[in-house]
C-alpha cells in the first residue's frame, strides 16, 4: 500500500505566522511517497535516500518516549533543536509510534521535495506516514485531528514553528493560517509563478526561527507582515494580478529586514525586480551563507527562459495541487 503528501510554498507571512499574524501557502506537485510491503517477523525496515534503518516494533514506543524527553530538554534550553532528532529516520519511527503502527515489513520513502529548502519536507513525510498507517479507515480521516497530529510530530524537527506546513500538507490547495486557525482559500494561482532552488540554507528552520524570535519577538515588524498578507489575499480573491508584484516585493523587503535573506539571494531577486518581476524567499530562509532554500518568483508576461539564462538560475513552473495527503492504493 502507498500514501502521498505534497510539499508547499509560502506566498506570504513566513516567520510572522509564528507570532499570530496570517500567512498564505500553496501545496505544490513535489511530494513524499511512502510504500509499505508487509512481511513476517517483528521488525520494521525503513529505506530512504538518507539510508536504511531496522527497528524492532517493540522498541517504537520506547524511542518515542526518548524523543519526547529530548524535546522537553529543548523546551528547557538544555538541548538545541538539532539535538532532539539524532538521526532523520527517528522522525519516521516517532510518527509511526504516534499512529499506533504495529505491522512488520518494509517502508520505502521517496521524495521529490528538496530537504531543508522551505518546502515542508518534514511535514510531508509525517503526513504520508500517517496516511499510510491509517489506510482506508474513514473513521480516522478527520482533517482537523490529522492536521494536529502532523504538527505534533513536526515539533521534533522545527521546535516552536508555525502550523503552516502541517496545514498545507493536510488540506492541499491554497490555505490561510492565522494562529491555529486554518482556512482553505478557493483560488487558483494560475500561470506566471516560478520556483528557484537557491540551495540548502546554512541554518536549519528551527535555528533560524529561534534567532529571529530572540531579536524580533514583540517588534512592530510583524504588523507590516500582516498587512502585506491581508492585501495579498484580497488581490487573489479579486483576481487583481496588477497588485501582486508590489506585495511580493514588500514581503521580500520585510524578510531582508529580519535578516533571513543571504546577500547573494537578495541580489538575484533585485536583478529580477529590475526587469519588472517580483520574488521572495519562501520558508525560514537562512541566517548566513549563500543560499536560502526555495525562492518564489512572479513573472507575468516575461521571457522566463532568457531570465533563467542571464542569471544562470533554474526557474521551474509552480504547479498548484489541491489534494492534501492521501492514501493511494494497495
PDB file of C-alpha atoms in Angstrom:
ATOM      1  CA  UNK A   1       0.000   0.000   0.000  1.00  0.00           C
ATOM      2  CA  UNK A   2       1.053   3.584  -0.637  1.00  0.00           C
ATOM      3  CA  UNK A   3       0.391   7.106   0.624  1.00  0.00           C
ATOM      4  CA  UNK A   4       1.479  10.506  -0.647  1.00  0.00           C
ATOM      5  CA  UNK A   5       1.692  14.095   0.646  1.00  0.00           C
ATOM      6  CA  UNK A   6       2.534  17.340  -1.175  1.00  0.00           C
ATOM      7  CA  UNK A   7       5.174  19.960  -0.474  1.00  0.00           C
ATOM      8  CA  UNK A   8       4.285  23.627  -0.082  1.00  0.00           C
ATOM      9  CA  UNK A   9       5.430  27.156  -0.877  1.00  0.00           C
ATOM     10  CA  UNK A  10       4.637  30.173   1.326  1.00  0.00           C
ATOM     11  CA  UNK A  11       3.269  33.129  -0.605  1.00  0.00           C
ATOM     12  CA  UNK A  12       3.307  35.495   2.348  1.00  0.00           C
ATOM     13  CA  UNK A  13       3.747  35.509   6.108  1.00  0.00           C
ATOM     14  CA  UNK A  14       6.652  33.179   6.917  1.00  0.00           C
ATOM     15  CA  UNK A  15       8.056  33.950  10.363  1.00  0.00           C
ATOM     16  CA  UNK A  16       5.216  36.373  11.174  1.00  0.00           C
ATOM     17  CA  UNK A  17       2.793  33.426  11.369  1.00  0.00           C
ATOM     18  CA  UNK A  18       4.725  32.234  14.438  1.00  0.00           C
ATOM     19  CA  UNK A  19       3.527  35.394  16.247  1.00  0.00           C
ATOM     20  CA  UNK A  20      -0.148  35.058  15.309  1.00  0.00           C
ATOM     21  CA  UNK A  21      -0.097  37.001  12.032  1.00  0.00           C
ATOM     22  CA  UNK A  22      -1.779  35.438   8.987  1.00  0.00           C
ATOM     23  CA  UNK A  23       0.145  33.529   6.334  1.00  0.00           C
ATOM     24  CA  UNK A  24      -0.805  32.110   2.942  1.00  0.00           C
ATOM     25  CA  UNK A  25       0.703  28.962   1.421  1.00  0.00           C
ATOM     26  CA  UNK A  26       0.042  26.730  -1.557  1.00  0.00           C
ATOM     27  CA  UNK A  27       0.509  22.969  -1.914  1.00  0.00           C
ATOM     28  CA  UNK A  28       2.688  22.047  -4.895  1.00  0.00           C
ATOM     29  CA  UNK A  29       3.265  18.958  -7.012  1.00  0.00           C
ATOM     30  CA  UNK A  30       6.584  17.966  -5.403  1.00  0.00           C
ATOM     31  CA  UNK A  31       5.742  15.237  -2.896  1.00  0.00           C
ATOM     32  CA  UNK A  32       6.757  12.485  -0.482  1.00  0.00           C
ATOM     33  CA  UNK A  33       5.583   8.931  -1.153  1.00  0.00           C
ATOM     34  CA  UNK A  34       5.636   6.124   1.443  1.00  0.00           C
ATOM     35  CA  UNK A  35       5.144   2.490   0.382  1.00  0.00           C
ATOM     36  CA  UNK A  36       4.649  -0.410   2.774  1.00  0.00           C
ATOM     37  CA  UNK A  37       5.371  -4.062   1.998  1.00  0.00           C
ATOM     38  CA  UNK A  38       4.336  -6.424   4.823  1.00  0.00           C
ATOM     39  CA  UNK A  39       6.475  -9.313   5.977  1.00  0.00           C
ATOM     40  CA  UNK A  40       6.561 -11.922   8.700  1.00  0.00           C
ATOM     41  CA  UNK A  41       8.628 -11.300  11.807  1.00  0.00           C
ATOM     42  CA  UNK A  42       8.750  -8.454  14.282  1.00  0.00           C
ATOM     43  CA  UNK A  43      10.923  -5.850  12.594  1.00  0.00           C
ATOM     44  CA  UNK A  44      10.208  -2.703  10.609  1.00  0.00           C
ATOM     45  CA  UNK A  45      12.751  -1.774   7.934  1.00  0.00           C
ATOM     46  CA  UNK A  46      12.923   1.859   6.797  1.00  0.00           C
ATOM     47  CA  UNK A  47      14.519   2.761   3.478  1.00  0.00           C
ATOM     48  CA  UNK A  48      15.063   6.250   2.091  1.00  0.00           C
ATOM     49  CA  UNK A  49      17.714   8.375   0.419  1.00  0.00           C
ATOM     50  CA  UNK A  50      19.016   9.008   3.960  1.00  0.00           C
ATOM     51  CA  UNK A  51      19.901   5.350   4.381  1.00  0.00           C
ATOM     52  CA  UNK A  52      18.409   2.166   5.771  1.00  0.00           C
ATOM     53  CA  UNK A  53      17.330   1.524   9.325  1.00  0.00           C
ATOM     54  CA  UNK A  54      15.906  -1.540  11.057  1.00  0.00           C
ATOM     55  CA  UNK A  55      13.676  -1.069  14.091  1.00  0.00           C
ATOM     56  CA  UNK A  56      12.145  -3.817  16.260  1.00  0.00           C
ATOM     57  CA  UNK A  57       8.456  -2.997  16.546  1.00  0.00           C
ATOM     58  CA  UNK A  58       8.637  -3.491  20.293  1.00  0.00           C
ATOM     59  CA  UNK A  59      11.079  -0.544  20.525  1.00  0.00           C
ATOM     60  CA  UNK A  60       8.898   2.062  18.766  1.00  0.00           C
ATOM     61  CA  UNK A  61       7.221   3.161  21.981  1.00  0.00           C
ATOM     62  CA  UNK A  62      10.458   3.434  23.958  1.00  0.00           C
ATOM     63  CA  UNK A  63      12.072   5.501  21.178  1.00  0.00           C
ATOM     64  CA  UNK A  64       9.004   7.739  21.173  1.00  0.00           C
ATOM     65  CA  UNK A  65       9.415   8.292  24.922  1.00  0.00           C
ATOM     66  CA  UNK A  66      13.113   9.148  24.455  1.00  0.00           C
ATOM     67  CA  UNK A  67      12.288  11.722  21.771  1.00  0.00           C
ATOM     68  CA  UNK A  68       9.602  13.310  23.932  1.00  0.00           C
ATOM     69  CA  UNK A  69      12.200  13.618  26.710  1.00  0.00           C
ATOM     70  CA  UNK A  70      14.696  15.251  24.354  1.00  0.00           C
ATOM     71  CA  UNK A  71      12.027  17.715  23.204  1.00  0.00           C
ATOM     72  CA  UNK A  72      11.277  18.609  26.804  1.00  0.00           C
ATOM     73  CA  UNK A  73      15.025  19.247  27.228  1.00  0.00           C
ATOM     74  CA  UNK A  74      14.859  21.582  24.206  1.00  0.00           C
ATOM     75  CA  UNK A  75      11.978  23.488  25.786  1.00  0.00           C
ATOM     76  CA  UNK A  76      14.065  23.816  28.961  1.00  0.00           C
ATOM     77  CA  UNK A  77      17.044  25.128  26.923  1.00  0.00           C
ATOM     78  CA  UNK A  78      19.160  22.072  27.772  1.00  0.00           C
ATOM     79  CA  UNK A  79      19.328  20.880  24.131  1.00  0.00           C
ATOM     80  CA  UNK A  80      19.383  22.615  20.767  1.00  0.00           C
ATOM     81  CA  UNK A  81      16.636  21.701  18.330  1.00  0.00           C
ATOM     82  CA  UNK A  82      19.156  19.830  16.143  1.00  0.00           C
ATOM     83  CA  UNK A  83      19.924  17.540  19.107  1.00  0.00           C
ATOM     84  CA  UNK A  84      16.329  16.339  19.508  1.00  0.00           C
ATOM     85  CA  UNK A  85      16.459  14.104  16.427  1.00  0.00           C
ATOM     86  CA  UNK A  86      19.823  12.381  16.365  1.00  0.00           C
ATOM     87  CA  UNK A  87      19.062  10.714  13.021  1.00  0.00           C
ATOM     88  CA  UNK A  88      16.452  11.817  10.436  1.00  0.00           C
ATOM     89  CA  UNK A  89      14.927   8.334  10.406  1.00  0.00           C
ATOM     90  CA  UNK A  90      13.985   8.771  14.080  1.00  0.00           C
ATOM     91  CA  UNK A  91      11.204  11.097  12.916  1.00  0.00           C
ATOM     92  CA  UNK A  92       9.764   8.211  10.887  1.00  0.00           C
ATOM     93  CA  UNK A  93       9.783   5.860  13.873  1.00  0.00           C
ATOM     94  CA  UNK A  94       8.226   8.533  16.103  1.00  0.00           C
ATOM     95  CA  UNK A  95       5.437   9.226  13.607  1.00  0.00           C
ATOM     96  CA  UNK A  96       4.634   5.529  13.246  1.00  0.00           C
ATOM     97  CA  UNK A  97       4.536   5.174  17.021  1.00  0.00           C
ATOM     98  CA  UNK A  98       2.080   8.102  17.275  1.00  0.00           C
ATOM     99  CA  UNK A  99      -0.070   6.406  14.627  1.00  0.00           C
ATOM    100  CA  UNK A 100      -0.043   3.103  16.512  1.00  0.00           C
ATOM    101  CA  UNK A 101       1.579   1.311  13.592  1.00  0.00           C
ATOM    102  CA  UNK A 102       2.365  -2.290  14.529  1.00  0.00           C
ATOM    103  CA  UNK A 103       2.917  -4.276  11.312  1.00  0.00           C
ATOM    104  CA  UNK A 104       6.232  -5.873  10.376  1.00  0.00           C
ATOM    105  CA  UNK A 105       7.580  -5.136   6.916  1.00  0.00           C
ATOM    106  CA  UNK A 106       9.436  -2.584   4.809  1.00  0.00           C
ATOM    107  CA  UNK A 107       8.610   1.109   4.353  1.00  0.00           C
ATOM    108  CA  UNK A 108      10.226   2.774   1.346  1.00  0.00           C
ATOM    109  CA  UNK A 109      10.300   6.582   1.337  1.00  0.00           C
ATOM    110  CA  UNK A 110      10.747   8.547  -1.886  1.00  0.00           C
ATOM    111  CA  UNK A 111      10.708  12.329  -2.084  1.00  0.00           C
ATOM    112  CA  UNK A 112      10.855  14.924  -4.847  1.00  0.00           C
ATOM    113  CA  UNK A 113      10.870  17.718  -2.232  1.00  0.00           C
ATOM    114  CA  UNK A 114      14.309  19.210  -1.551  1.00  0.00           C
ATOM    115  CA  UNK A 115      15.110  18.687   2.149  1.00  0.00           C
ATOM    116  CA  UNK A 116      15.671  21.796   4.253  1.00  0.00           C
ATOM    117  CA  UNK A 117      14.618  24.130   1.448  1.00  0.00           C
ATOM    118  CA  UNK A 118      11.460  25.613   2.935  1.00  0.00           C
ATOM    119  CA  UNK A 119       9.004  23.329   1.136  1.00  0.00           C
ATOM    120  CA  UNK A 120       7.712  21.446   4.158  1.00  0.00           C
ATOM    121  CA  UNK A 121       9.529  18.174   3.505  1.00  0.00           C
ATOM    122  CA  UNK A 122       9.292  17.070   7.152  1.00  0.00           C
ATOM    123  CA  UNK A 123       5.554  17.742   7.354  1.00  0.00           C
ATOM    124  CA  UNK A 124       5.005  15.941   4.041  1.00  0.00           C
ATOM    125  CA  UNK A 125       6.965  12.920   5.295  1.00  0.00           C
ATOM    126  CA  UNK A 126       4.931  12.805   8.506  1.00  0.00           C
ATOM    127  CA  UNK A 127       1.641  13.207   6.620  1.00  0.00           C
ATOM    128  CA  UNK A 128       2.459  10.431   4.141  1.00  0.00           C
ATOM    129  CA  UNK A 129       3.348   8.060   7.002  1.00  0.00           C
ATOM    130  CA  UNK A 130       0.194   8.887   8.951  1.00  0.00           C
ATOM    131  CA  UNK A 131      -1.949   8.255   5.872  1.00  0.00           C
ATOM    132  CA  UNK A 132      -0.080   5.004   5.283  1.00  0.00           C
ATOM    133  CA  UNK A 133      -0.832   3.939   8.858  1.00  0.00           C
ATOM    134  CA  UNK A 134      -4.500   4.943   8.524  1.00  0.00           C
ATOM    135  CA  UNK A 135      -5.020   3.035   5.291  1.00  0.00           C
ATOM    136  CA  UNK A 136      -8.624   3.121   4.139  1.00  0.00           C
ATOM    137  CA  UNK A 137     -10.074   3.655   7.604  1.00  0.00           C
ATOM    138  CA  UNK A 138     -12.517   6.507   7.020  1.00  0.00           C
ATOM    139  CA  UNK A 139     -13.151   6.849  10.741  1.00  0.00           C
ATOM    140  CA  UNK A 140      -9.572   8.137  11.090  1.00  0.00           C
ATOM    141  CA  UNK A 141      -9.840  10.737   8.316  1.00  0.00           C
ATOM    142  CA  UNK A 142     -10.922  13.790  10.334  1.00  0.00           C
ATOM    143  CA  UNK A 143      -8.763  16.561   8.777  1.00  0.00           C
ATOM    144  CA  UNK A 144      -8.586  18.672  11.933  1.00  0.00           C
ATOM    145  CA  UNK A 145      -7.255  15.780  14.002  1.00  0.00           C
ATOM    146  CA  UNK A 146      -4.889  14.772  11.205  1.00  0.00           C
ATOM    147  CA  UNK A 147      -3.538  18.345  10.975  1.00  0.00           C
ATOM    148  CA  UNK A 148      -2.878  18.456  14.719  1.00  0.00           C
ATOM    149  CA  UNK A 149      -1.096  15.101  14.681  1.00  0.00           C
ATOM    150  CA  UNK A 150       1.182  16.246  11.850  1.00  0.00           C
ATOM    151  CA  UNK A 151       2.006  19.403  13.767  1.00  0.00           C
ATOM    152  CA  UNK A 152       2.648  17.473  16.987  1.00  0.00           C
ATOM    153  CA  UNK A 153       5.176  15.163  15.299  1.00  0.00           C
ATOM    154  CA  UNK A 154       6.757  18.029  13.336  1.00  0.00           C
ATOM    155  CA  UNK A 155       7.708  19.889  16.511  1.00  0.00           C
ATOM    156  CA  UNK A 156      10.644  17.475  16.930  1.00  0.00           C
ATOM    157  CA  UNK A 157      12.137  18.827  13.702  1.00  0.00           C
ATOM    158  CA  UNK A 158      11.370  22.550  13.907  1.00  0.00           C
ATOM    159  CA  UNK A 159      10.782  23.327  17.580  1.00  0.00           C
ATOM    160  CA  UNK A 160       8.356  26.191  18.069  1.00  0.00           C
ATOM    161  CA  UNK A 161       7.450  26.525  14.403  1.00  0.00           C
ATOM    162  CA  UNK A 162       4.145  27.568  12.876  1.00  0.00           C
ATOM    163  CA  UNK A 163       1.197  25.444  11.800  1.00  0.00           C
ATOM    164  CA  UNK A 164       1.520  26.342   8.130  1.00  0.00           C
ATOM    165  CA  UNK A 165       3.422  23.259   6.903  1.00  0.00           C
ATOM    166  CA  UNK A 166       1.036  20.898   8.682  1.00  0.00           C
ATOM    167  CA  UNK A 167      -1.938  22.797   7.246  1.00  0.00           C
ATOM    168  CA  UNK A 168      -0.645  22.748   3.663  1.00  0.00           C
ATOM    169  CA  UNK A 169       0.081  19.003   3.618  1.00  0.00           C
ATOM    170  CA  UNK A 170      -3.278  18.224   5.257  1.00  0.00           C
ATOM    171  CA  UNK A 171      -5.634  20.321   3.157  1.00  0.00           C
ATOM    172  CA  UNK A 172      -3.767  20.939  -0.133  1.00  0.00           C
ATOM    173  CA  UNK A 173      -4.557  23.899  -2.423  1.00  0.00           C
ATOM    174  CA  UNK A 174      -4.253  27.458  -1.173  1.00  0.00           C
ATOM    175  CA  UNK A 175      -4.611  27.892   2.584  1.00  0.00           C
ATOM    176  CA  UNK A 176      -4.563  30.721   5.089  1.00  0.00           C
ATOM    177  CA  UNK A 177      -3.223  30.096   8.579  1.00  0.00           C
ATOM    178  CA  UNK A 178      -3.670  32.513  11.475  1.00  0.00           C
ATOM    179  CA  UNK A 179      -2.578  31.211  14.876  1.00  0.00           C
ATOM    180  CA  UNK A 180      -4.046  27.666  14.860  1.00  0.00           C
ATOM    181  CA  UNK A 181      -6.955  28.518  12.568  1.00  0.00           C
ATOM    182  CA  UNK A 182      -6.728  27.079   9.040  1.00  0.00           C
ATOM    183  CA  UNK A 183      -8.903  28.417   6.208  1.00  0.00           C
ATOM    184  CA  UNK A 184      -8.810  26.815   2.739  1.00  0.00           C
ATOM    185  CA  UNK A 185      -8.905  29.532   0.046  1.00  0.00           C
ATOM    186  CA  UNK A 186     -10.889  28.686  -3.124  1.00  0.00           C
ATOM    187  CA  UNK A 187      -8.478  30.323  -5.556  1.00  0.00           C
ATOM    188  CA  UNK A 188      -6.046  29.050  -8.160  1.00  0.00           C
ATOM    189  CA  UNK A 189      -2.716  30.786  -8.700  1.00  0.00           C
ATOM    190  CA  UNK A 190      -2.580  30.036 -12.404  1.00  0.00           C
ATOM    191  CA  UNK A 191       0.456  30.692 -14.556  1.00  0.00           C
ATOM    192  CA  UNK A 192       3.386  33.119 -14.196  1.00  0.00           C
ATOM    193  CA  UNK A 193       4.606  31.697 -10.844  1.00  0.00           C
ATOM    194  CA  UNK A 194       8.057  30.082 -10.750  1.00  0.00           C
ATOM    195  CA  UNK A 195      10.374  28.430  -8.221  1.00  0.00           C
ATOM    196  CA  UNK A 196      14.150  28.680  -7.931  1.00  0.00           C
ATOM    197  CA  UNK A 197      16.003  26.398  -5.548  1.00  0.00           C
ATOM    198  CA  UNK A 198      18.851  28.611  -4.319  1.00  0.00           C
ATOM    199  CA  UNK A 199      20.384  25.699  -2.371  1.00  0.00           C
ATOM    200  CA  UNK A 200      20.370  24.371   1.173  1.00  0.00           C
ATOM    201  CA  UNK A 201      20.308  27.077   3.854  1.00  0.00           C
ATOM    202  CA  UNK A 202      23.277  27.242   6.210  1.00  0.00           C
ATOM    203  CA  UNK A 203      20.951  27.325   9.236  1.00  0.00           C
ATOM    204  CA  UNK A 204      18.073  24.944   9.924  1.00  0.00           C
ATOM    205  CA  UNK A 205      14.479  26.138  10.120  1.00  0.00           C
ATOM    206  CA  UNK A 206      14.489  25.656  13.886  1.00  0.00           C
ATOM    207  CA  UNK A 207      17.714  27.645  14.315  1.00  0.00           C
ATOM    208  CA  UNK A 208      16.504  30.475  12.068  1.00  0.00           C
ATOM    209  CA  UNK A 209      13.128  30.716  13.797  1.00  0.00           C
ATOM    210  CA  UNK A 210      14.840  30.761  17.218  1.00  0.00           C
ATOM    211  CA  UNK A 211      17.304  33.504  16.174  1.00  0.00           C
ATOM    212  CA  UNK A 212      14.535  35.692  14.735  1.00  0.00           C
ATOM    213  CA  UNK A 213      12.492  35.183  17.898  1.00  0.00           C
ATOM    214  CA  UNK A 214      15.421  36.282  20.053  1.00  0.00           C
ATOM    215  CA  UNK A 215      15.787  39.590  18.187  1.00  0.00           C
ATOM    216  CA  UNK A 216      12.313  40.447  16.908  1.00  0.00           C
ATOM    217  CA  UNK A 217       9.692  38.893  19.200  1.00  0.00           C
ATOM    218  CA  UNK A 218       7.315  41.718  20.080  1.00  0.00           C
ATOM    219  CA  UNK A 219       8.710  44.021  17.368  1.00  0.00           C
ATOM    220  CA  UNK A 220       6.316  46.105  15.192  1.00  0.00           C
ATOM    221  CA  UNK A 221       7.610  44.463  12.003  1.00  0.00           C
ATOM    222  CA  UNK A 222       5.002  41.692  12.350  1.00  0.00           C
ATOM    223  CA  UNK A 223       2.193  44.198  11.816  1.00  0.00           C
ATOM    224  CA  UNK A 224       3.785  45.105   8.482  1.00  0.00           C
ATOM    225  CA  UNK A 225       3.972  41.419   7.522  1.00  0.00           C
ATOM    226  CA  UNK A 226       0.311  41.050   8.469  1.00  0.00           C
ATOM    227  CA  UNK A 227      -0.759  43.994   6.303  1.00  0.00           C
ATOM    228  CA  UNK A 228       1.057  42.565   3.261  1.00  0.00           C
ATOM    229  CA  UNK A 229      -0.531  39.144   3.727  1.00  0.00           C
ATOM    230  CA  UNK A 230      -4.032  40.581   4.093  1.00  0.00           C
ATOM    231  CA  UNK A 231      -3.531  42.659   0.929  1.00  0.00           C
ATOM    232  CA  UNK A 232      -2.220  39.631  -0.959  1.00  0.00           C
ATOM    233  CA  UNK A 233      -5.276  37.583  -0.011  1.00  0.00           C
ATOM    234  CA  UNK A 234      -7.510  40.428  -1.190  1.00  0.00           C
ATOM    235  CA  UNK A 235      -5.639  40.593  -4.512  1.00  0.00           C
ATOM    236  CA  UNK A 236      -6.020  36.831  -5.020  1.00  0.00           C
ATOM    237  CA  UNK A 237      -9.706  36.984  -4.123  1.00  0.00           C
ATOM    238  CA  UNK A 238     -10.293  39.826  -6.621  1.00  0.00           C
ATOM    239  CA  UNK A 239      -8.011  38.270  -9.284  1.00  0.00           C
ATOM    240  CA  UNK A 240      -6.140  41.598  -9.184  1.00  0.00           C
ATOM    241  CA  UNK A 241      -2.875  40.475 -10.770  1.00  0.00           C
ATOM    242  CA  UNK A 242      -1.596  44.057 -11.049  1.00  0.00           C
ATOM    243  CA  UNK A 243      -1.311  44.276  -7.264  1.00  0.00           C
ATOM    244  CA  UNK A 244       0.724  41.095  -6.831  1.00  0.00           C
ATOM    245  CA  UNK A 245       4.264  42.249  -7.803  1.00  0.00           C
ATOM    246  CA  UNK A 246       4.427  45.096  -5.275  1.00  0.00           C
ATOM    247  CA  UNK A 247       3.087  42.881  -2.496  1.00  0.00           C
ATOM    248  CA  UNK A 248       5.655  40.160  -3.185  1.00  0.00           C
ATOM    249  CA  UNK A 249       8.444  42.746  -3.275  1.00  0.00           C
ATOM    250  CA  UNK A 250       7.234  44.211   0.033  1.00  0.00           C
ATOM    251  CA  UNK A 251       7.274  40.768   1.619  1.00  0.00           C
ATOM    252  CA  UNK A 252      10.842  40.200   0.429  1.00  0.00           C
ATOM    253  CA  UNK A 253      12.000  43.530   1.913  1.00  0.00           C
ATOM    254  CA  UNK A 254      10.485  42.587   5.267  1.00  0.00           C
ATOM    255  CA  UNK A 255      12.320  39.238   5.176  1.00  0.00           C
ATOM    256  CA  UNK A 256      15.562  41.107   4.470  1.00  0.00           C
ATOM    257  CA  UNK A 257      14.790  43.381   7.427  1.00  0.00           C
ATOM    258  CA  UNK A 258      14.667  40.441   9.851  1.00  0.00           C
ATOM    259  CA  UNK A 259      17.945  39.068   8.495  1.00  0.00           C
ATOM    260  CA  UNK A 260      16.941  35.776   6.848  1.00  0.00           C
ATOM    261  CA  UNK A 261      17.982  36.510   3.240  1.00  0.00           C
ATOM    262  CA  UNK A 262      21.684  35.932   2.402  1.00  0.00           C
ATOM    263  CA  UNK A 263      23.085  38.691   0.202  1.00  0.00           C
ATOM    264  CA  UNK A 264      23.674  36.536  -2.944  1.00  0.00           C
ATOM    265  CA  UNK A 265      19.992  35.533  -2.919  1.00  0.00           C
ATOM    266  CA  UNK A 266      18.847  39.108  -2.250  1.00  0.00           C
ATOM    267  CA  UNK A 267      20.956  40.342  -5.174  1.00  0.00           C
ATOM    268  CA  UNK A 268      19.460  37.789  -7.584  1.00  0.00           C
ATOM    269  CA  UNK A 269      15.956  38.835  -6.546  1.00  0.00           C
ATOM    270  CA  UNK A 270      16.878  42.516  -7.004  1.00  0.00           C
ATOM    271  CA  UNK A 271      18.016  41.759 -10.571  1.00  0.00           C
ATOM    272  CA  UNK A 272      14.671  40.132 -11.346  1.00  0.00           C
ATOM    273  CA  UNK A 273      12.843  43.106  -9.835  1.00  0.00           C
ATOM    274  CA  UNK A 274      14.869  45.464 -12.035  1.00  0.00           C
ATOM    275  CA  UNK A 275      13.489  43.581 -15.054  1.00  0.00           C
ATOM    276  CA  UNK A 276       9.908  44.089 -13.845  1.00  0.00           C
ATOM    277  CA  UNK A 277       9.350  40.833 -11.964  1.00  0.00           C
ATOM    278  CA  UNK A 278       8.959  40.076  -8.282  1.00  0.00           C
ATOM    279  CA  UNK A 279      10.487  37.490  -5.987  1.00  0.00           C
ATOM    280  CA  UNK A 280      10.794  36.477  -2.382  1.00  0.00           C
ATOM    281  CA  UNK A 281      12.345  33.802  -0.221  1.00  0.00           C
ATOM    282  CA  UNK A 282       9.893  31.070   0.803  1.00  0.00           C
ATOM    283  CA  UNK A 283      10.194  29.443   4.189  1.00  0.00           C
ATOM    284  CA  UNK A 284      12.551  30.269   7.008  1.00  0.00           C
ATOM    285  CA  UNK A 285      15.454  31.481   4.832  1.00  0.00           C
ATOM    286  CA  UNK A 286      18.940  31.427   6.351  1.00  0.00           C
ATOM    287  CA  UNK A 287      20.974  33.377   8.891  1.00  0.00           C
ATOM    288  CA  UNK A 288      24.072  33.260   6.677  1.00  0.00           C
ATOM    289  CA  UNK A 289      25.778  31.511   3.805  1.00  0.00           C
ATOM    290  CA  UNK A 290      24.912  31.887   0.141  1.00  0.00           C
ATOM    291  CA  UNK A 291      21.585  30.049  -0.129  1.00  0.00           C
ATOM    292  CA  UNK A 292      18.107  30.379   1.363  1.00  0.00           C
ATOM    293  CA  UNK A 293      16.210  27.361   0.057  1.00  0.00           C
ATOM    294  CA  UNK A 294      13.297  27.960  -2.294  1.00  0.00           C
ATOM    295  CA  UNK A 295      12.645  31.347  -3.871  1.00  0.00           C
ATOM    296  CA  UNK A 296       9.262  32.245  -5.379  1.00  0.00           C
ATOM    297  CA  UNK A 297       9.078  34.464  -8.474  1.00  0.00           C
ATOM    298  CA  UNK A 298       6.078  36.105 -10.116  1.00  0.00           C
ATOM    299  CA  UNK A 299       6.947  36.857 -13.750  1.00  0.00           C
ATOM    300  CA  UNK A 300       3.799  37.880 -15.659  1.00  0.00           C
ATOM    301  CA  UNK A 301       4.380  38.242 -19.403  1.00  0.00           C
ATOM    302  CA  UNK A 302       8.152  37.945 -19.035  1.00  0.00           C
ATOM    303  CA  UNK A 303      10.665  35.893 -21.055  1.00  0.00           C
ATOM    304  CA  UNK A 304      11.387  33.317 -18.371  1.00  0.00           C
ATOM    305  CA  UNK A 305      13.912  31.371 -20.429  1.00  0.00           C
ATOM    306  CA  UNK A 306      16.016  34.495 -21.068  1.00  0.00           C
ATOM    307  CA  UNK A 307      15.911  35.468 -17.391  1.00  0.00           C
ATOM    308  CA  UNK A 308      16.961  31.959 -16.422  1.00  0.00           C
ATOM    309  CA  UNK A 309      19.897  32.008 -18.858  1.00  0.00           C
ATOM    310  CA  UNK A 310      21.020  35.543 -17.938  1.00  0.00           C
ATOM    311  CA  UNK A 311      21.007  34.910 -14.191  1.00  0.00           C
ATOM    312  CA  UNK A 312      22.109  31.277 -14.570  1.00  0.00           C
ATOM    313  CA  UNK A 313      19.316  30.038 -12.356  1.00  0.00           C
ATOM    314  CA  UNK A 314      16.918  27.142 -12.958  1.00  0.00           C
ATOM    315  CA  UNK A 315      13.364  28.508 -12.929  1.00  0.00           C
ATOM    316  CA  UNK A 316      10.689  25.835 -12.676  1.00  0.00           C
ATOM    317  CA  UNK A 317       6.940  26.478 -13.016  1.00  0.00           C
ATOM    318  CA  UNK A 318       4.986  26.351  -9.763  1.00  0.00           C
ATOM    319  CA  UNK A 319       2.224  23.754 -10.107  1.00  0.00           C
ATOM    320  CA  UNK A 320      -0.525  24.028  -7.512  1.00  0.00           C
ATOM    321  CA  UNK A 321      -2.141  20.816  -6.276  1.00  0.00           C
ATOM    322  CA  UNK A 322      -5.481  20.844  -4.496  1.00  0.00           C
ATOM    323  CA  UNK A 323      -5.188  17.408  -2.881  1.00  0.00           C
ATOM    324  CA  UNK A 324      -3.614  17.119   0.534  1.00  0.00           C
ATOM    325  CA  UNK A 325      -2.087  13.943   1.947  1.00  0.00           C
ATOM    326  CA  UNK A 326      -3.887  10.848   0.718  1.00  0.00           C
ATOM    327  CA  UNK A 327      -3.880   7.081   0.813  1.00  0.00           C
ATOM    328  CA  UNK A 328      -3.496   5.961  -2.766  1.00  0.00           C
ATOM    329  CA  UNK A 329      -3.663   2.214  -3.351  1.00  0.00           C
ATOM    330  CA  UNK A 330      -2.964  -1.326  -2.282  1.00  0.00           C
TER     331      UNK A 330
END
